[in-house]
Coordinates of C-alpha atoms in Angstrom, one line a residue:
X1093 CA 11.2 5.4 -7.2
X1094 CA 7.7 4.5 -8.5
X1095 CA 4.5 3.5 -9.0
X1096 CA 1.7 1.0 -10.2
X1097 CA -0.2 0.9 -13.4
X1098 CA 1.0 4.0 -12.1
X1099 CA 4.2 3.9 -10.1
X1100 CA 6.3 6.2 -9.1
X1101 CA 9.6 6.4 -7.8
X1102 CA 11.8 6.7 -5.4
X1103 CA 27.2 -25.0 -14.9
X1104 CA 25.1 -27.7 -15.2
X1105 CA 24.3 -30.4 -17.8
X1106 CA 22.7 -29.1 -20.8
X1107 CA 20.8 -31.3 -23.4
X1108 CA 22.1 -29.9 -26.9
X1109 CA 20.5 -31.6 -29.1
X1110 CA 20.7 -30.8 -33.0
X1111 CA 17.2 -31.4 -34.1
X1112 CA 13.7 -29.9 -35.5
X1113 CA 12.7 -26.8 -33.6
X1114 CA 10.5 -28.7 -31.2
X1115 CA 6.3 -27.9 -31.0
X1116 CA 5.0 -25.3 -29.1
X1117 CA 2.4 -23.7 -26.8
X1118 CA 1.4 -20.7 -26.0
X1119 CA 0.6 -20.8 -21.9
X1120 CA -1.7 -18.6 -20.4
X1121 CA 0.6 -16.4 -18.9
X1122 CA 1.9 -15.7 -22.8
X1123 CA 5.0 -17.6 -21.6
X1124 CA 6.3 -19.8 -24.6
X1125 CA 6.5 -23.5 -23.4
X1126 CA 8.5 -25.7 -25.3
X1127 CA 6.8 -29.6 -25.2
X1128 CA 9.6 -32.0 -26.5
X1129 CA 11.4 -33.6 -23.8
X1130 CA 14.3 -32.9 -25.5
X1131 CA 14.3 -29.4 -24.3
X1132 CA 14.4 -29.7 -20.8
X1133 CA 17.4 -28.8 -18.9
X1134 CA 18.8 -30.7 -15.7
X1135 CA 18.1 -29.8 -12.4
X1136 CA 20.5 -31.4 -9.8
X1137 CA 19.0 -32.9 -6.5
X1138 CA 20.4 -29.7 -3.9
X1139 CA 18.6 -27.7 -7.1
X1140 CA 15.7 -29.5 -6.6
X1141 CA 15.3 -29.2 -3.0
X1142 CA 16.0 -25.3 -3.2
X1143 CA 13.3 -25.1 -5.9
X1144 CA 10.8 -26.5 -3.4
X1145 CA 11.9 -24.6 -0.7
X1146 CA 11.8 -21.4 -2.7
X1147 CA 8.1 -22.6 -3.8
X1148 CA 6.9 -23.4 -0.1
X1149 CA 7.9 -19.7 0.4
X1150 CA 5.9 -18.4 -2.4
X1151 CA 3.2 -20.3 -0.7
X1152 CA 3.4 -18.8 2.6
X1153 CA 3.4 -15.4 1.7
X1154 CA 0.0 -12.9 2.6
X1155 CA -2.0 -13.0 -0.7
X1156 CA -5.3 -12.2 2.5
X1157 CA -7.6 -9.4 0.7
X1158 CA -7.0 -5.9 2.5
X1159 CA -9.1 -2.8 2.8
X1160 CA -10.3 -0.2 5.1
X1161 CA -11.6 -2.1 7.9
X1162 CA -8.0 -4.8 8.7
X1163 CA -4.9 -2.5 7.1
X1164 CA -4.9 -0.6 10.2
X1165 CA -4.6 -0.6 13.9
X1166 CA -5.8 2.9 13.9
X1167 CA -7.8 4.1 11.0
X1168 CA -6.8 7.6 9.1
X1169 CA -8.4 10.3 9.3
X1170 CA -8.3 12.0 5.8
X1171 CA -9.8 15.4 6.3
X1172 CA -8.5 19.3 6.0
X1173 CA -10.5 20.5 9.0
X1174 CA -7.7 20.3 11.3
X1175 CA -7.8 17.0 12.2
X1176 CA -6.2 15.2 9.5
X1177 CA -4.4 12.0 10.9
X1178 CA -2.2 9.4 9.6
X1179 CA -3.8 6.7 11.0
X1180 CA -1.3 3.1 11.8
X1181 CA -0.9 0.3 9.5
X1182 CA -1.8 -3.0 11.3
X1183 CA 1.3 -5.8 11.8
X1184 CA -0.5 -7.8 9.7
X1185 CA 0.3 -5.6 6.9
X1186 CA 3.4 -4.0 7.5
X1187 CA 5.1 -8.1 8.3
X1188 CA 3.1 -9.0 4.9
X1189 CA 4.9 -6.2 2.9
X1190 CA 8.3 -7.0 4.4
X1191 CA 7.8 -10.7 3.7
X1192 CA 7.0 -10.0 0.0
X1193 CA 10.3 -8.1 -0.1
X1194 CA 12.2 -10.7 0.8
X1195 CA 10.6 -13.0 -1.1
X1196 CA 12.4 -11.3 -4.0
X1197 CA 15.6 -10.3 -1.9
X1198 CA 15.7 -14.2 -2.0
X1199 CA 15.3 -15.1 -5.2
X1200 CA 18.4 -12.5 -6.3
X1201 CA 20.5 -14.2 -3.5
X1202 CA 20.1 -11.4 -0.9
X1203 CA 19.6 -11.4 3.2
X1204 CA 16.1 -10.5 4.4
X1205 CA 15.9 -6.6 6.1
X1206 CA 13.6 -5.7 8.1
X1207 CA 11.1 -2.8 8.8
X1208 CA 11.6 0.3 11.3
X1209 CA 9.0 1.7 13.3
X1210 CA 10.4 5.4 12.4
X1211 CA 10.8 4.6 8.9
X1212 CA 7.4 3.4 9.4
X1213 CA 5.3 6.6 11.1
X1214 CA 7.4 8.7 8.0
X1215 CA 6.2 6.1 5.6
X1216 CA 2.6 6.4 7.1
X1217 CA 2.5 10.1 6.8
X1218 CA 3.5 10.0 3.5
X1219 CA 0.6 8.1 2.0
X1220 CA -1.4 9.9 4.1
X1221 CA -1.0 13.0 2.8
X1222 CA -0.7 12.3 -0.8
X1223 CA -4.2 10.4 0.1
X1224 CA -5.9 14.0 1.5
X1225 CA -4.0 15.9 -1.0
X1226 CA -5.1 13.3 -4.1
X1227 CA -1.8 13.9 -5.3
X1228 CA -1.4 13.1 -8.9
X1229 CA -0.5 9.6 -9.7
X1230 CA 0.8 10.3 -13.4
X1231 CA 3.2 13.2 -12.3
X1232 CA 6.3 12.8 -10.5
X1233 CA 5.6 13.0 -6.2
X1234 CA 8.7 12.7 -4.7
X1235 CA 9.1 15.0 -2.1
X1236 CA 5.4 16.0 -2.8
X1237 CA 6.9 18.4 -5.9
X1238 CA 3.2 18.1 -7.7
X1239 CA 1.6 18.1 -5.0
X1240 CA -0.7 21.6 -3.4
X1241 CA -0.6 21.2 0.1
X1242 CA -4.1 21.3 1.5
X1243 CA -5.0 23.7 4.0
X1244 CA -4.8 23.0 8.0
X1245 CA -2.1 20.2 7.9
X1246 CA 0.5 20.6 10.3
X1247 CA 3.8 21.1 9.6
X1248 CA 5.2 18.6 10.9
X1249 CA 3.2 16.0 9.4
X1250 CA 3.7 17.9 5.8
X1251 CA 7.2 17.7 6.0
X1252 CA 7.8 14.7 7.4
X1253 CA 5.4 13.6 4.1
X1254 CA 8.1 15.5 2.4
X1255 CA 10.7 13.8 3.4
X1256 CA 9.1 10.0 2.9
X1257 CA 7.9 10.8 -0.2
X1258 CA 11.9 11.7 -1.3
X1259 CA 13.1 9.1 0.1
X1260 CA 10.9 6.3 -0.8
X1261 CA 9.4 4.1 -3.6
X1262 CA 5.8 5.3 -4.3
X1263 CA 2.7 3.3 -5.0
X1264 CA -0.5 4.3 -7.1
X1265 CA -3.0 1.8 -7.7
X1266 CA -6.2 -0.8 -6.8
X1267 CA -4.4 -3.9 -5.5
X1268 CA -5.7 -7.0 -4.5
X1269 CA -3.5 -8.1 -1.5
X1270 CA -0.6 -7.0 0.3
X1271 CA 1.8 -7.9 -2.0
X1272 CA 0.8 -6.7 -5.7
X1273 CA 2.2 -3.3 -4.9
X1274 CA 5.7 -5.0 -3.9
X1275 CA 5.7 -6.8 -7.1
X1276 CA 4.8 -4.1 -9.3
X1277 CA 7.6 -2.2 -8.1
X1278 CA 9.8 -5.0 -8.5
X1279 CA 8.6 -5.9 -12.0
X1280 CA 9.2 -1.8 -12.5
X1281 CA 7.5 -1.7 -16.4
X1282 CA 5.2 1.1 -15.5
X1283 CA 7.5 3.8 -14.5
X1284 CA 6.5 6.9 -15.1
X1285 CA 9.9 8.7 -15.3
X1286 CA 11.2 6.0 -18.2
X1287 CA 12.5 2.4 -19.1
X1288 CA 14.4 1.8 -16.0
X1289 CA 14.6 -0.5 -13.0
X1290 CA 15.4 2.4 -10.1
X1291 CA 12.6 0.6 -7.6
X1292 CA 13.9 -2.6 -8.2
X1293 CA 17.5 -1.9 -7.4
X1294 CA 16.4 -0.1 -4.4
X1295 CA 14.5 -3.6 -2.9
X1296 CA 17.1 -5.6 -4.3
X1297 CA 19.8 -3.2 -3.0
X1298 CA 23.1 -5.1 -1.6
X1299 CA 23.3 -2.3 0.9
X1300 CA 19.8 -2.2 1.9
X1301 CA 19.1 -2.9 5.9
X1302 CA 15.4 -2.1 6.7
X1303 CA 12.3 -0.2 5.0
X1304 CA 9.5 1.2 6.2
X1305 CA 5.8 0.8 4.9
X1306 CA 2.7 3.1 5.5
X1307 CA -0.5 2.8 3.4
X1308 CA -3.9 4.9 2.9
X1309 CA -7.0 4.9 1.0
X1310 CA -7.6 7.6 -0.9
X1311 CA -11.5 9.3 -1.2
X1312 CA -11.4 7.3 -4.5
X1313 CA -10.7 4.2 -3.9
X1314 CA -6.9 4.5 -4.6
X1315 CA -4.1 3.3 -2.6
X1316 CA -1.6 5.5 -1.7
X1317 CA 1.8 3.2 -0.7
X1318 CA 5.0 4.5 0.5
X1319 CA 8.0 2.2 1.1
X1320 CA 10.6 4.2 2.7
X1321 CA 14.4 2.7 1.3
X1322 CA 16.6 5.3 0.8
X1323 CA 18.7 5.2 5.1
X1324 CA 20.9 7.6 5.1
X1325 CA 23.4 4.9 6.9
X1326 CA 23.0 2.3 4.6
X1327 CA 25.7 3.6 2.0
X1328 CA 28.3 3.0 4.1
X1329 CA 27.3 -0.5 4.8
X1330 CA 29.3 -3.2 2.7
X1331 CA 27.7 -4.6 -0.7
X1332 CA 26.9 -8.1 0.5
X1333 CA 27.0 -9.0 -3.4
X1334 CA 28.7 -6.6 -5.9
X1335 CA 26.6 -7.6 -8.6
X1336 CA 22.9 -8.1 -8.2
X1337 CA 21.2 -9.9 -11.3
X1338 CA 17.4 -10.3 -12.1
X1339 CA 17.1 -12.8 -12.4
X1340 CA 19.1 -15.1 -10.9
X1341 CA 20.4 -18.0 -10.0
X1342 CA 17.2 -20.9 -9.8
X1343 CA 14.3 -18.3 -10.7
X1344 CA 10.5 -18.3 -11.3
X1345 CA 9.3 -18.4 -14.4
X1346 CA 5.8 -15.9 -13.3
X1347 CA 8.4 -13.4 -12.1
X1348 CA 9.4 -12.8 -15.4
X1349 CA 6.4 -11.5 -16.9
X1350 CA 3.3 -8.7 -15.7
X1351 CA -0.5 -9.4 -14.6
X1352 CA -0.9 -8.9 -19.3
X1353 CA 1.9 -11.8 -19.9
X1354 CA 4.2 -9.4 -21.2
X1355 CA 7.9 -9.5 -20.5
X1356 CA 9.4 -7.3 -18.1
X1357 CA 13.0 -5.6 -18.2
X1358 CA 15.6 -7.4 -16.7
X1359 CA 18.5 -6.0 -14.9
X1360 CA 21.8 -6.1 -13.4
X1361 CA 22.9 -4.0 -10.7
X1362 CA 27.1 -3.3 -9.9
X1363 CA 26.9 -2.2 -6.5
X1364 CA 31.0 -0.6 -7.0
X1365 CA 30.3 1.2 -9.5
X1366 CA 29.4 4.5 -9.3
X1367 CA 28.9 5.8 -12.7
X1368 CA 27.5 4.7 -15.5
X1369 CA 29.1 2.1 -17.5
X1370 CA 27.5 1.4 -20.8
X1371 CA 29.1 3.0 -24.0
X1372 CA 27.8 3.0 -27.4
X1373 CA 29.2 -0.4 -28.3
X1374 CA 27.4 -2.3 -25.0
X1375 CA 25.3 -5.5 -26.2
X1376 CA 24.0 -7.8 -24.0
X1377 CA 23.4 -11.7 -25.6
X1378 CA 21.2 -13.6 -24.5
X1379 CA 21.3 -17.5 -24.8
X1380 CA 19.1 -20.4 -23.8
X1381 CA 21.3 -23.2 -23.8
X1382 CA 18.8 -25.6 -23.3
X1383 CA 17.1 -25.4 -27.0
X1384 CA 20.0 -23.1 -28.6
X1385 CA 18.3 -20.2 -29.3
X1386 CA 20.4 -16.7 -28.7
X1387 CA 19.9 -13.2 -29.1
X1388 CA 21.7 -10.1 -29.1
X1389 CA 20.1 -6.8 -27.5
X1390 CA 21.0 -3.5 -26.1
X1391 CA 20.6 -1.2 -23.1
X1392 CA 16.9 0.5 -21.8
X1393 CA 18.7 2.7 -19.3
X1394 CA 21.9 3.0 -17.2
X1395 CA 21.5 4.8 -14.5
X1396 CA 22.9 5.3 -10.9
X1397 CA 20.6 4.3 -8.3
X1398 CA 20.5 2.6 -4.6
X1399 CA 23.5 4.1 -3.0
X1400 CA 25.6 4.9 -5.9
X1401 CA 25.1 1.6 -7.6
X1402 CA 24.9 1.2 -11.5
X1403 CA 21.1 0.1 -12.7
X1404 CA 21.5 -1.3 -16.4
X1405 CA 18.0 -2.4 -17.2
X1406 CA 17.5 -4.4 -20.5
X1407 CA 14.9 -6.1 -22.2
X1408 CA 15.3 -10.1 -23.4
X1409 CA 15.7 -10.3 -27.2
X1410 CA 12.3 -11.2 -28.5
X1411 CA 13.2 -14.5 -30.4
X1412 CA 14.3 -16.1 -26.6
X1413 CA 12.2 -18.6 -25.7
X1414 CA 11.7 -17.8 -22.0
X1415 CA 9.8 -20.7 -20.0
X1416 CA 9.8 -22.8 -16.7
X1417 CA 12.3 -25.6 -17.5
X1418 CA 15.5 -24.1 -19.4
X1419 CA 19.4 -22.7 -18.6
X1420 CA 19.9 -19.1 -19.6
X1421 CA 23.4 -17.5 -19.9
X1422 CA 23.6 -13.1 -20.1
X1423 CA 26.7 -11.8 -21.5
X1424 CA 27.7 -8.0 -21.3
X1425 CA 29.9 -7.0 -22.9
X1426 CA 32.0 -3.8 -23.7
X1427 CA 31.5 -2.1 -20.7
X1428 CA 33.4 1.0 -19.9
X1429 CA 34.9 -0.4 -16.7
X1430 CA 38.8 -1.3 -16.0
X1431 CA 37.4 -4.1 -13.3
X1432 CA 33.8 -5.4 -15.1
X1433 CA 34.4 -5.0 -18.8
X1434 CA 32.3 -7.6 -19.6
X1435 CA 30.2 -10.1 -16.9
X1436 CA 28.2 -13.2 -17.6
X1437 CA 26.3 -15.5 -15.3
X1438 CA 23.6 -18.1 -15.8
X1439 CA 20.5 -19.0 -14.3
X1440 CA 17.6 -21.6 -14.7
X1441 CA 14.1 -21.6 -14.8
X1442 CA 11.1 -22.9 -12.7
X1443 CA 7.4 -22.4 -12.0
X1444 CA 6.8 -20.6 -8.6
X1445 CA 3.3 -22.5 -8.4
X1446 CA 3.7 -25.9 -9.1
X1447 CA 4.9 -28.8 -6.5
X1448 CA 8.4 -29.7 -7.6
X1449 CA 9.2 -29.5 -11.2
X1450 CA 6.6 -31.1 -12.6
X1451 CA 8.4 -33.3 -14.6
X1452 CA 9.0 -37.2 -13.4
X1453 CA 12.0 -37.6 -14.9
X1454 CA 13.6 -34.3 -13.8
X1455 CA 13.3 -35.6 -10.1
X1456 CA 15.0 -39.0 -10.6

């Protein structure tokens, strides 16, 4: 699971057209954007309609500034004098969270969950008590293992902290609004434990049903977030999809790279398998089919997260041009699997913020 700047955790027409590479620019986001008109791929008319929904969505989330005085209903008390209290995380906040989340459960093709007031009050004490405690973000907190446990907290908030903490993604960091700490969990390049996508596939799980959310402020200034993910129940639930890609499908552009432009890892998730399925000879190619380009790249990690599922978290070869108006196809191949030796899908590419496409033509 995870955490922030510290986190830690718990086929369509293509225009292929043999000509000079075309100019380019480098956007502000460091995303290369590719001018010629030539290099545009098609969106259909339901593709353009989901686009806009997708981007009315974006619009709608809570991006509202939080802070001590509107997270919560009932403010913590962060003190070792014996009256140390979690506090409760406002509505407001906790709905925010969840609405984030499936913001993203969205864009990989996944059904909304929803939060738990249990999973909640455990998620609550959690950040609580890392907040008293000042646990250490750049060391591993799950089930508060770095972590001195102060003097005069009750058991039973310590280890229900415990048990949150183990079963949750964790949050260190300063965010701005509600949803910064979902999206660097979901973006995942800041792990602590490694080049992996373990928060991610936990959000994104197939299996998932509900989380729970608690926040504190530290003495600091820090935020402290739990989001509980890890039900016990849930692995018997049936993968809704048996392989979960990011991204996917009709996907933003801005979710591709951090808050510093760079490119984040992408993944892919088999829910069915439950070991790890990469072998020496695994190479993942990537092509965008819409100016030609392709490259060839290998594993970050494999590893088994979410209920058993295999994580394989990969980086996009570096000569990829990767912008808001092009058809990408991942191949994987030799995989050590009798039923997935190999898997390839496609997806396409939009901007999150704009109205539409942007492009005149590309809506006629």
């Amino acid at each position: 699971m995870k955490r922030s700047r510290l986190l830690i955790s718990c086929a369509s027409l293509l225009l292929l057209f043999s000509v000079a590479a075309p100019t380019t620019v480098q956007a502000t986001s460091n995303v290369t954007t590719n001018i010629s008109d030539l290099y545009r791929t098609y969106y259909s008319p339901s593709e353009i309609t989901r686009i806009k929904q997708l981007q009315q969505t974006y619009q709608n989330l809570d991006n509202d500034l939080y802070n001590k005085s509107n997270l919560f209903t009932t403010a913590p008390n962060l003190t070792t004098d014996g009256s140390f209290y979690p506090g409760t995380l406002s509505g407001n906040a906790i709905n925010g969270t969840v609405s984030w989340i499936n913001y993203y459960r969205e864009l990989s093709g996944l059904s909304p969950i929803t939060s738990k007031e249990d999973s909640n009050y455990t998620s609550q004490i959690a950040s609580s008590v890392m907040a008293v405690s000042n646990s250490n973000p750049y060391i591993s907190q799950h089930f508060l293992a770095n972590t001195a446990r102060p003097d005069n907290i009750k058991d039973i908030y310590w280890h229900q902290a415990v048990y949150g903490t183990g079963y949750g993604n964790l949050y260190f960091g300063y965010p701005k609004t509600i949803g910064d700490p979902v999206r660097e969990l979901i973006f995942d390049d800041t792990d602590i434990e490694g080049a992996n996508t373990g928060h991610r596939a936990w959000l994104l799980s197939p299996r998932l049903s509900s989380v729970g959310v608690g926040i504190a402020i530290g003495n600091y200034g820090r935020q402290y977030e739990t989001i509980f993910v890890n039900n016990p129940t849930d692995i018997y639930n049936q993968a809704e999809k048996s392989v979960v890609t990011y991204p996917y499908n009709l996907f933003p552009v801005e979710e591709l790279t951090n808050k510093y432009g760079a490119l984040i890892p992408w993944s892919i998730t088999f829910a069915d398998q439950n070991k790890n399925i990469i072998t020496d000879q695994t190479t993942i190619t990537v092509e965008n089919l819409t100016d030609g380009s392709s490259g060839i790249t290998t594993p970050l990690s494999d590893r088994s997260y979410a209920y058993l599922s295999d994580v394989i978290a990969y980086m996009p070869p570096k000569n990829i041009a990767i912008n808001d108006h092009s058809t990408y196809r991942v191949t994987i191949n030799n995989l050590n699997s009798e039923s997935v030796p190999s898997y390839s899908y496609t997806f396409k590419t939009f901007s999150e913020t704009a109205n539409g496409l942007g492009y005149g033509y590309a809506n006629q």
